[in-house]
Short mmCIF file of C-alpha atoms and ligand atoms in Angstrom, two decimals:
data_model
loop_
_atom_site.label_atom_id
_atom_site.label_comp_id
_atom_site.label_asym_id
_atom_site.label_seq_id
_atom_site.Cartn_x
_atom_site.Cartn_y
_atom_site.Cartn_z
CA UNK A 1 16.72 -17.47 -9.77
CA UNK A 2 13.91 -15.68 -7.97
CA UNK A 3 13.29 -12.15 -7.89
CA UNK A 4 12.29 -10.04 -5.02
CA UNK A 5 8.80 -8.93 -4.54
CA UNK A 6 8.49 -5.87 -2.91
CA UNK A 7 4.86 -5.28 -0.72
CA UNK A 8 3.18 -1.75 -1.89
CA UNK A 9 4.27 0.19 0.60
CA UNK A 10 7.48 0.52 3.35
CA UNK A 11 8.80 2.44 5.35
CA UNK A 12 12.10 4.78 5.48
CA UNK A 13 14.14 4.99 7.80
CA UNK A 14 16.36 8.38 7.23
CA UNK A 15 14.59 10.53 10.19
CA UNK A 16 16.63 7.51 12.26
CA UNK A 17 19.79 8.78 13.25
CA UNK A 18 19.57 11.75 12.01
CA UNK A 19 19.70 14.90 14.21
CA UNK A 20 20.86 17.48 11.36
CA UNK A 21 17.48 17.28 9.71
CA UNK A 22 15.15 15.61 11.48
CA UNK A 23 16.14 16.05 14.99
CA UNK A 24 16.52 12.76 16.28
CA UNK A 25 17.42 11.98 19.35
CA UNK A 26 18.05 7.87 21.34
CA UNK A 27 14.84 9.03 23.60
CA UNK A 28 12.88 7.85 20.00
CA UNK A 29 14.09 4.68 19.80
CA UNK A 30 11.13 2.29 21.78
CA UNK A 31 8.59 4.23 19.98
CA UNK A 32 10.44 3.33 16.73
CA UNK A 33 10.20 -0.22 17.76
CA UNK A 34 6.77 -0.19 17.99
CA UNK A 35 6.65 1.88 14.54
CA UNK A 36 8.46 -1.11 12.95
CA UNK A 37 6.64 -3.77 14.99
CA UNK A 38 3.18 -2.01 13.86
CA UNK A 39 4.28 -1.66 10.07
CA UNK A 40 5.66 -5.61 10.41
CA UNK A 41 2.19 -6.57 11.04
CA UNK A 42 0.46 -5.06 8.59
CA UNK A 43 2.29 -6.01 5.69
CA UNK A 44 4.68 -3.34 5.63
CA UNK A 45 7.28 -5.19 5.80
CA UNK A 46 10.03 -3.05 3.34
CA UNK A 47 12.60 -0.87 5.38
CA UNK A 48 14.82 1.43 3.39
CA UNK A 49 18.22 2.87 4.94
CA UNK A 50 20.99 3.92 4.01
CA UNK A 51 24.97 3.56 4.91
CA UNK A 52 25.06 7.00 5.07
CA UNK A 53 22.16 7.43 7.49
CA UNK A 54 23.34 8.63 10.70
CA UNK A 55 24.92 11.77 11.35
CA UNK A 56 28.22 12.71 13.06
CA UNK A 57 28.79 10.36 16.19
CA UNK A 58 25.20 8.30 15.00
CA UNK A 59 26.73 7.30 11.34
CA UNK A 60 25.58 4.11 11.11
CA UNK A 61 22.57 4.17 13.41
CA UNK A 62 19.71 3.76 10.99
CA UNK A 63 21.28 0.39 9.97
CA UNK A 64 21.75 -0.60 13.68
CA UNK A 65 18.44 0.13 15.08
CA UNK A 66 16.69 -1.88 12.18
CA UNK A 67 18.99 -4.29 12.64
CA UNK A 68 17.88 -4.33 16.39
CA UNK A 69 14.48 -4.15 16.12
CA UNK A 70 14.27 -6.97 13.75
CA UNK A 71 15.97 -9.51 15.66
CA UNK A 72 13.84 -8.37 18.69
CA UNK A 73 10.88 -8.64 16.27
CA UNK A 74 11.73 -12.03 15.56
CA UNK A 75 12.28 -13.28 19.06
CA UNK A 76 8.99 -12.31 20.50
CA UNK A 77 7.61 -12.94 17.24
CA UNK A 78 4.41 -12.96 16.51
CA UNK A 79 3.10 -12.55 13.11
CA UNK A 80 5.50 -12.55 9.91
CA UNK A 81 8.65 -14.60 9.54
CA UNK A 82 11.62 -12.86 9.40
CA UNK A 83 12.13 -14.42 5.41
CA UNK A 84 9.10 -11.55 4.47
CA UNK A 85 11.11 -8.55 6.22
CA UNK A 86 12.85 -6.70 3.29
CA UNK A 87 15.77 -4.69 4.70
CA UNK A 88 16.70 -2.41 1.82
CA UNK A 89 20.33 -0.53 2.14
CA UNK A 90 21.46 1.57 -0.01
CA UNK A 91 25.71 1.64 -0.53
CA UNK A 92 27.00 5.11 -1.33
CA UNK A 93 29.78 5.50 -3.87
CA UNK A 94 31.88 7.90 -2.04
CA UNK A 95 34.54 9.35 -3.82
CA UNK A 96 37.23 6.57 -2.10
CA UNK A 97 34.94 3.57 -3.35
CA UNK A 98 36.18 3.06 -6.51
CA UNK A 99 36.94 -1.02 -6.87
CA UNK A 100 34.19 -3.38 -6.45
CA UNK A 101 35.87 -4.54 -2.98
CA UNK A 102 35.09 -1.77 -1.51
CA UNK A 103 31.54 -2.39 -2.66
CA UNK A 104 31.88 -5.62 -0.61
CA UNK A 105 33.77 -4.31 2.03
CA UNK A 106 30.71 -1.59 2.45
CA UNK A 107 28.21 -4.18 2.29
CA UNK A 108 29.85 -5.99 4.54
CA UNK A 109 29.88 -3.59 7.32
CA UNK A 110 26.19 -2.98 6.63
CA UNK A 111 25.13 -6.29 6.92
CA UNK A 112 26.78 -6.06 10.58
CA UNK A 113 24.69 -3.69 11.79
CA UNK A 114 21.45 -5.21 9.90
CA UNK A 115 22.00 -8.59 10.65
CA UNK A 116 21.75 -9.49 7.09
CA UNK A 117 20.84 -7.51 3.49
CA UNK A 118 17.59 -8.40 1.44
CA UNK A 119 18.00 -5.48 -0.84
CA UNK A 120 21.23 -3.41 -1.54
CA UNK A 121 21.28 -0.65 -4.00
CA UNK A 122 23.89 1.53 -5.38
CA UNK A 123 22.48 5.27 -3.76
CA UNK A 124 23.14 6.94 -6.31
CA UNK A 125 25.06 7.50 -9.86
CA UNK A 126 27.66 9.48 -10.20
CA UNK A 127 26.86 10.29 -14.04
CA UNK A 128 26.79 13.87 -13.04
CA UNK A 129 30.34 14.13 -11.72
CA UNK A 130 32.68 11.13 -12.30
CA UNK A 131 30.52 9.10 -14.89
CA UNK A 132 33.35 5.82 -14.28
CA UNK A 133 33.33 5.42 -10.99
CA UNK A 134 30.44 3.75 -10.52
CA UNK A 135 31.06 0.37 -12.99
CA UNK A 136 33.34 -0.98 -10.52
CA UNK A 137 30.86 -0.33 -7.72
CA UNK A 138 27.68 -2.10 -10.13
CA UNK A 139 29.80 -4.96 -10.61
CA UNK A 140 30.68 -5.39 -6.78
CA UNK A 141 27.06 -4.97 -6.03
CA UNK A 142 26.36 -7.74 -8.89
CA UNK A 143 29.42 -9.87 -6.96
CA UNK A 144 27.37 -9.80 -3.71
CA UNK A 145 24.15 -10.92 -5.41
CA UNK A 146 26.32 -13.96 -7.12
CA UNK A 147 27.81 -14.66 -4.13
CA UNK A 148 24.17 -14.99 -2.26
CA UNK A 149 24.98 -12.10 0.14
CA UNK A 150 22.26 -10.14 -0.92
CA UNK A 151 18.84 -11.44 -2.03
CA UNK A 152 18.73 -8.64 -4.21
CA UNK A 153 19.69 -5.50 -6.23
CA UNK A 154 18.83 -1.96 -7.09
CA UNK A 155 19.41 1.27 -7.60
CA UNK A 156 18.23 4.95 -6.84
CA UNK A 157 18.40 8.20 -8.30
CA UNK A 158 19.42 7.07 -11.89
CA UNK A 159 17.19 8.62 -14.61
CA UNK A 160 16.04 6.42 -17.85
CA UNK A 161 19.07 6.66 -20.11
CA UNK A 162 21.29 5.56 -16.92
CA UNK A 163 19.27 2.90 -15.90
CA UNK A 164 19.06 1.36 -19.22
CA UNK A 165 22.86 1.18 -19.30
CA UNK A 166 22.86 -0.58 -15.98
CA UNK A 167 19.96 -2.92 -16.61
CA UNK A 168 22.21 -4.09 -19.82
CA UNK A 169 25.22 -4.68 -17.62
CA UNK A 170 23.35 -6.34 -15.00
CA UNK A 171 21.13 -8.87 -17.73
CA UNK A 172 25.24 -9.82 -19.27
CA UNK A 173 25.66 -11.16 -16.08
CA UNK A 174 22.02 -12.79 -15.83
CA UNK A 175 21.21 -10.34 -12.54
CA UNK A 176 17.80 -9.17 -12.18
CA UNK A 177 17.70 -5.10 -10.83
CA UNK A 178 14.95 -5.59 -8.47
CA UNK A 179 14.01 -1.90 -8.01
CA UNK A 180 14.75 1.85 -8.80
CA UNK A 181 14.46 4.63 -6.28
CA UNK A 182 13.85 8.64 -7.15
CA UNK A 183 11.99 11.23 -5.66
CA UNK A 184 8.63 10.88 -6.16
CA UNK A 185 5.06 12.91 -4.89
CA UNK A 186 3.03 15.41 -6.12
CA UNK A 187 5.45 17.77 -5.25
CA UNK A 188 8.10 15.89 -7.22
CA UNK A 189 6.66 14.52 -10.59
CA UNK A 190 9.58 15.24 -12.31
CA UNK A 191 11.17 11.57 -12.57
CA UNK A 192 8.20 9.85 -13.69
CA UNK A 193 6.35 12.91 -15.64
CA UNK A 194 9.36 14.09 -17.43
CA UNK A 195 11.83 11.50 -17.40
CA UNK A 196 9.07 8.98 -18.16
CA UNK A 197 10.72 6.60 -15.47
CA UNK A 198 7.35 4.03 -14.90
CA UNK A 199 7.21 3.54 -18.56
CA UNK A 200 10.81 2.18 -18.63
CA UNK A 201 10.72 0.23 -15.63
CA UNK A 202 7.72 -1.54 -16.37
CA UNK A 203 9.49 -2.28 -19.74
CA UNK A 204 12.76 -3.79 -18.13
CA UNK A 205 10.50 -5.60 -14.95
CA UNK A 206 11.89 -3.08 -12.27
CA UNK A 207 9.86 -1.99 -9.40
CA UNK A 208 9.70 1.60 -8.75
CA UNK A 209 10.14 3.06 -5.35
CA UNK A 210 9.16 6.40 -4.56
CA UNK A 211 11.23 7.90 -2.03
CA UNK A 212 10.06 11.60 0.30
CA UNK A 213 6.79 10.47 -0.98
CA UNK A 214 5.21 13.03 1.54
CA UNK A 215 7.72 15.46 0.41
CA UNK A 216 9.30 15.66 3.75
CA UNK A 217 6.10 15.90 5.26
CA UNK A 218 5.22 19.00 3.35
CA UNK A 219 2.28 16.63 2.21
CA UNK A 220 0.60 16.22 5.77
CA UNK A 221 -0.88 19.20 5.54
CA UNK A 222 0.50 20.21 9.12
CA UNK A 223 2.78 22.72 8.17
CA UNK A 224 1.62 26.35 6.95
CA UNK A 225 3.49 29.25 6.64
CA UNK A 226 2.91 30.15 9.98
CA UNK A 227 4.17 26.87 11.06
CA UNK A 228 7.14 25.74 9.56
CA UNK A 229 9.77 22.65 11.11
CA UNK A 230 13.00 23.80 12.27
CA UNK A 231 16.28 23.79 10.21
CA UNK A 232 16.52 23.75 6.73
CA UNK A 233 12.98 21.74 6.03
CA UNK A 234 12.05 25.14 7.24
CA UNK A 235 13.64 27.12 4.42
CA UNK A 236 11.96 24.22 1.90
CA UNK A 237 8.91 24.71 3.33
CA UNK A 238 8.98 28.28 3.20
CA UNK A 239 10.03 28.37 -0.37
CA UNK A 240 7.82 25.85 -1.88
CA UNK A 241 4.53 25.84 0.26
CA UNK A 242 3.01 29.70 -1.26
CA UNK A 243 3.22 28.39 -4.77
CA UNK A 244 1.76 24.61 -3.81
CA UNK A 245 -1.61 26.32 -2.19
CA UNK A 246 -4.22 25.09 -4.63
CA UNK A 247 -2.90 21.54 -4.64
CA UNK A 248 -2.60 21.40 -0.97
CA UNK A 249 -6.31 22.49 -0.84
CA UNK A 250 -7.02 19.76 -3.65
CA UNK A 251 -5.41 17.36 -1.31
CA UNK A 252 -7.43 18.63 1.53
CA UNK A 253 -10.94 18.61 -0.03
CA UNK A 254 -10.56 14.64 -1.90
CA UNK A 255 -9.32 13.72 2.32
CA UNK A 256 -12.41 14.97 3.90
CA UNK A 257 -14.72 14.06 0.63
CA UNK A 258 -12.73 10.26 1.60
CA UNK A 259 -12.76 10.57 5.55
CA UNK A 260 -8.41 10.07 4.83
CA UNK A 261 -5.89 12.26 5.57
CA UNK A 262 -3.87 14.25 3.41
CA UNK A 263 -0.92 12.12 4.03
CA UNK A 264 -3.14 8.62 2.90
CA UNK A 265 -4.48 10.22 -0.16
CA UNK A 266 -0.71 11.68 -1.06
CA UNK A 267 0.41 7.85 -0.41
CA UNK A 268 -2.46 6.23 -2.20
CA UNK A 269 -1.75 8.97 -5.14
CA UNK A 270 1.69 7.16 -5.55
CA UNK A 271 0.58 3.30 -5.53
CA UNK A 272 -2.01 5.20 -8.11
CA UNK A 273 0.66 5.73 -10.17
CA UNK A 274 2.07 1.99 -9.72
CA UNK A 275 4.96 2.92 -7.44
CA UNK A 276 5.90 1.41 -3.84
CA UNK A 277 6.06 5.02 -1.66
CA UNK A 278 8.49 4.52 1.56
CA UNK A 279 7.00 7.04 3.87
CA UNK A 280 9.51 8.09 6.73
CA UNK A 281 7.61 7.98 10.53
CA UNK A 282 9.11 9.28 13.57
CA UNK A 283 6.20 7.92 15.69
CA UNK A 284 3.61 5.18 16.14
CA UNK A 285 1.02 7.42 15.88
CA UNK A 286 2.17 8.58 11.92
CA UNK A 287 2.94 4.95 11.12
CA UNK A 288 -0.19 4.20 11.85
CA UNK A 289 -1.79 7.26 9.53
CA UNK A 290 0.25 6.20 7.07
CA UNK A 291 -1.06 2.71 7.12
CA UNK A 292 -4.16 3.66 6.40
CA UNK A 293 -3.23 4.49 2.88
CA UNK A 294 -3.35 0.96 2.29
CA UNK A 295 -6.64 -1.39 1.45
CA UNK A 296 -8.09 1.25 -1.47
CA UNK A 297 -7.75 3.54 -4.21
CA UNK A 298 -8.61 6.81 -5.51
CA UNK A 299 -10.35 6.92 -8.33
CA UNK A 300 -9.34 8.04 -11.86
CA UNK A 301 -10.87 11.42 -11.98
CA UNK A 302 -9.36 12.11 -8.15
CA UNK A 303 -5.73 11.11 -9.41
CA UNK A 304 -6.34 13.60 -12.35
CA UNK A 305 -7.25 16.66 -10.49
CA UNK A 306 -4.25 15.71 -8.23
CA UNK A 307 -1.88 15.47 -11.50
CA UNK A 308 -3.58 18.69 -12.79
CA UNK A 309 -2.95 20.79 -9.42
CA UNK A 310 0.23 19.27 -9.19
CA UNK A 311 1.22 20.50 -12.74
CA UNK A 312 0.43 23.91 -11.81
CA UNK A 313 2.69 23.82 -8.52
CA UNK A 314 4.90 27.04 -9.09
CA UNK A 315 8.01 25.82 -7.23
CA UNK A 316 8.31 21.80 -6.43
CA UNK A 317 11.07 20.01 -4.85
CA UNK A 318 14.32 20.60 -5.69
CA UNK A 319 15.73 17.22 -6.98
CA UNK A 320 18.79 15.09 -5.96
CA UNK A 321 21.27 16.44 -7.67
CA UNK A 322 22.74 13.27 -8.11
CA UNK A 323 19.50 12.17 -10.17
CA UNK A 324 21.02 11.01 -13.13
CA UNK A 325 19.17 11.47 -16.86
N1 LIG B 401 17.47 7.36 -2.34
C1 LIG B 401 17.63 8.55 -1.84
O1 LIG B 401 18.50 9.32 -2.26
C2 LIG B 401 16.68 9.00 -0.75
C3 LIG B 401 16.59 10.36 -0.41
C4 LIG B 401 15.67 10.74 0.57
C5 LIG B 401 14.89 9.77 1.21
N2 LIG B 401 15.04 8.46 0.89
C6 LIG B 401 14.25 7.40 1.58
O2 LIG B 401 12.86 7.73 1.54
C7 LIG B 401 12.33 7.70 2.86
C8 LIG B 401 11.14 8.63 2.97
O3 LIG B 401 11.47 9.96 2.63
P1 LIG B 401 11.70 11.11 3.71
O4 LIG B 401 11.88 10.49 5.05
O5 LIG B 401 12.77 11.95 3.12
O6 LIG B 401 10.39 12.00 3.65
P2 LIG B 401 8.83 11.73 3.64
O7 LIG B 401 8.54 10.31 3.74
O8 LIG B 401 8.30 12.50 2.51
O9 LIG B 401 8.41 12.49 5.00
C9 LIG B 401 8.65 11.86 6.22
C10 LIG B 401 8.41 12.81 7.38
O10 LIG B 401 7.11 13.38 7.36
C11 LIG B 401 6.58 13.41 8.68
N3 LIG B 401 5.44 12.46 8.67
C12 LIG B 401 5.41 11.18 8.18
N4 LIG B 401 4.19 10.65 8.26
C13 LIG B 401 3.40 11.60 8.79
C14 LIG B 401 2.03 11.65 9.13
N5 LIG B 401 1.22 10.63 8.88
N6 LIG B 401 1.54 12.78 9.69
C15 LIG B 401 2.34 13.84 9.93
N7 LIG B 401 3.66 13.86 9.64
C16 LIG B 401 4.18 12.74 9.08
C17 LIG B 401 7.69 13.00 9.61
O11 LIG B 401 8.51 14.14 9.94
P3 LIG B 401 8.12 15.28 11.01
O12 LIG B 401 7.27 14.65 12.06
O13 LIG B 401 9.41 15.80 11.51
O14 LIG B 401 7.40 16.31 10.19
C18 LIG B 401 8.49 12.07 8.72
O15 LIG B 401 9.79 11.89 9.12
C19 LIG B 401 13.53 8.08 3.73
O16 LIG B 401 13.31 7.78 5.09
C20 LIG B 401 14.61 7.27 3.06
O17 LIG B 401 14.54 5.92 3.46
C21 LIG B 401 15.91 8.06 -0.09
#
């Protein structure tokens, strides 16, 4: 039985599909092409979606457009076989998924519009709110793994208590969990600081994916109060950039002292901290920013004064309520 190996950094896919937040619209889709050509290869080759990415008439899209670009990836192809492209999913347990067929059945219809499933993960625990609902939907997701639909498993948004639980389950049943996701920057320690997530995961061999790691892109350093995005990143950014000055000028200063950008040295904060960040990018031009967070590392005292200003952030961002303790 092998176990995935995920690269150190991918590449999420939400912002595809999705006009509610982030404005999408099908006039994006050759520049995404080239944003997953470019991250293909250079060794990015880790693309997280969802089966709930897409909204309205688009549900679904974010599955279908990296299902497209993949196989057109691998017909001109070029550099990387199509055996090192990770497409992660992640299966939602919507209140009418309750068996484990319907954990198949969801797969299923993912894998249609992907082509195929490297990595599925349950999206997220429903602990909070109907704590048995999900074993059915963990042992489906363990069926498809068994059944060698899936080259592997995970899940996201599950705190340490949860994911124990899980990791038991899945290791009666001899299944490696190949990765956990959460919310993770220096605008949301929370799951690794508090929770002490890294510590456990390291402990039960799961990788750790940090998910927003530019905290919706709060991180760049392009948006101020006198330029916020539209819709309701707006209202985040409005709430949570006054109190996040000082880091954000932290940030700033260890860039230019580096000749990075904000963005790399939020990114390269993250590896620092032995996760796999899954920066979302819209266009070539980001993907190729974010790219350069790869190939070095800050140092110890840099990744300190970023945990210190971090620490003293008066408002971060708000967590998934789903996240699970
Ligand atoms: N498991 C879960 O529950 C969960 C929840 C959320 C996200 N995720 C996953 O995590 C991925 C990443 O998180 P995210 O997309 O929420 O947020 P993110 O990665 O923190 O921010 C991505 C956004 O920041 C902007 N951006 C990215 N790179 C940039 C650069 N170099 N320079 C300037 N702007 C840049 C872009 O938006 P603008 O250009 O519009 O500013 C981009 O869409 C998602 O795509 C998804 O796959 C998972």
């Amino acid at each position: 039985m092998t176990t995935l190996t995920l690269p150190p950094m991918g590449c999420g896919t939400w912002a595809w599909g999705n006009r509610l937040l982030w404005d999408y619209d099908d006039s994006m889709d050759r520049g995404l092409q080239q944003v997953f050509n470019l991250c293909v290869d250079n060794g990015v080759t880790l693309f997280d979606t969802g089966d709930s990415y897409g909204t309205g008439k688009l549900s679904g899209r974010s599955e279908s457009l990296l299902g497209q670009f993949t196989q057109r990836y691998c017909e001109t192809a070029v550099k990387v076989q199509r055996t090192e492209i990770c497409l992660a999913t992640k299966l939602a347990p919507y209140p009418w998924r309750l068996s484990r067929g319907s954990m198949i059945a969801a797969a299923e219809a993912s894998a249609e519009r992907l082509g195929r499933i490297d990595l599925a993960q349950m999206h997220w625990s429903t602990a909070n709110y109907f704590p048995w609902q999900e074993w059915p939907l963990l042992d489906g997701l363990m069926d498809l793994y068994e059944a060698g639909k899936v080259r592997g498993v995970g899940v996201s948004n599950y705190g340490p208590k949860r994911l124990r639980r899980v990791h038991r389950r899945f290791a009666e049943r001899g299944i490696p969990l190949v990765s956990l996701q959460v919310q993770y920057s220096l605008l949301s320690t929370y799951p690794v600081t508090e929770l002490g997530l890294k510590e456990v995961c390291d402990e039960l061999g799961i990788q750790l994916i940090a998910y927003s790691p530019l905290a919706l892109g709060l991180l760049t350093g392009k948006y101020s109060d006198e330029k916020t995005p539209s819709g309701l990143r707006g209202v985040v950014c409005r709430q949570i950039l006054p109190g996040a000055r000082s880091l954000l000028d932290c940030l700033g200063a260890i860039a230019q002292s580096r000749e990075k950008t904000p963005a790399q040295v939020a990114l390269n904060w993250c590896m620092a901290k032995g996760t796999i960040p899954i920066p979302g990018a819209k266009t070539l031009e980001q993907a190729q920013q974010n790219l350069g967070a790869l190939g070095w590392m800050l140092e110890s005292g840099e990744v300190e004064e970023l945990d210190r200003e971090a620490a003293k952030v008066k408002k971060p961002m708000v967590q998934n309520i789903f996240q699970s303790r």
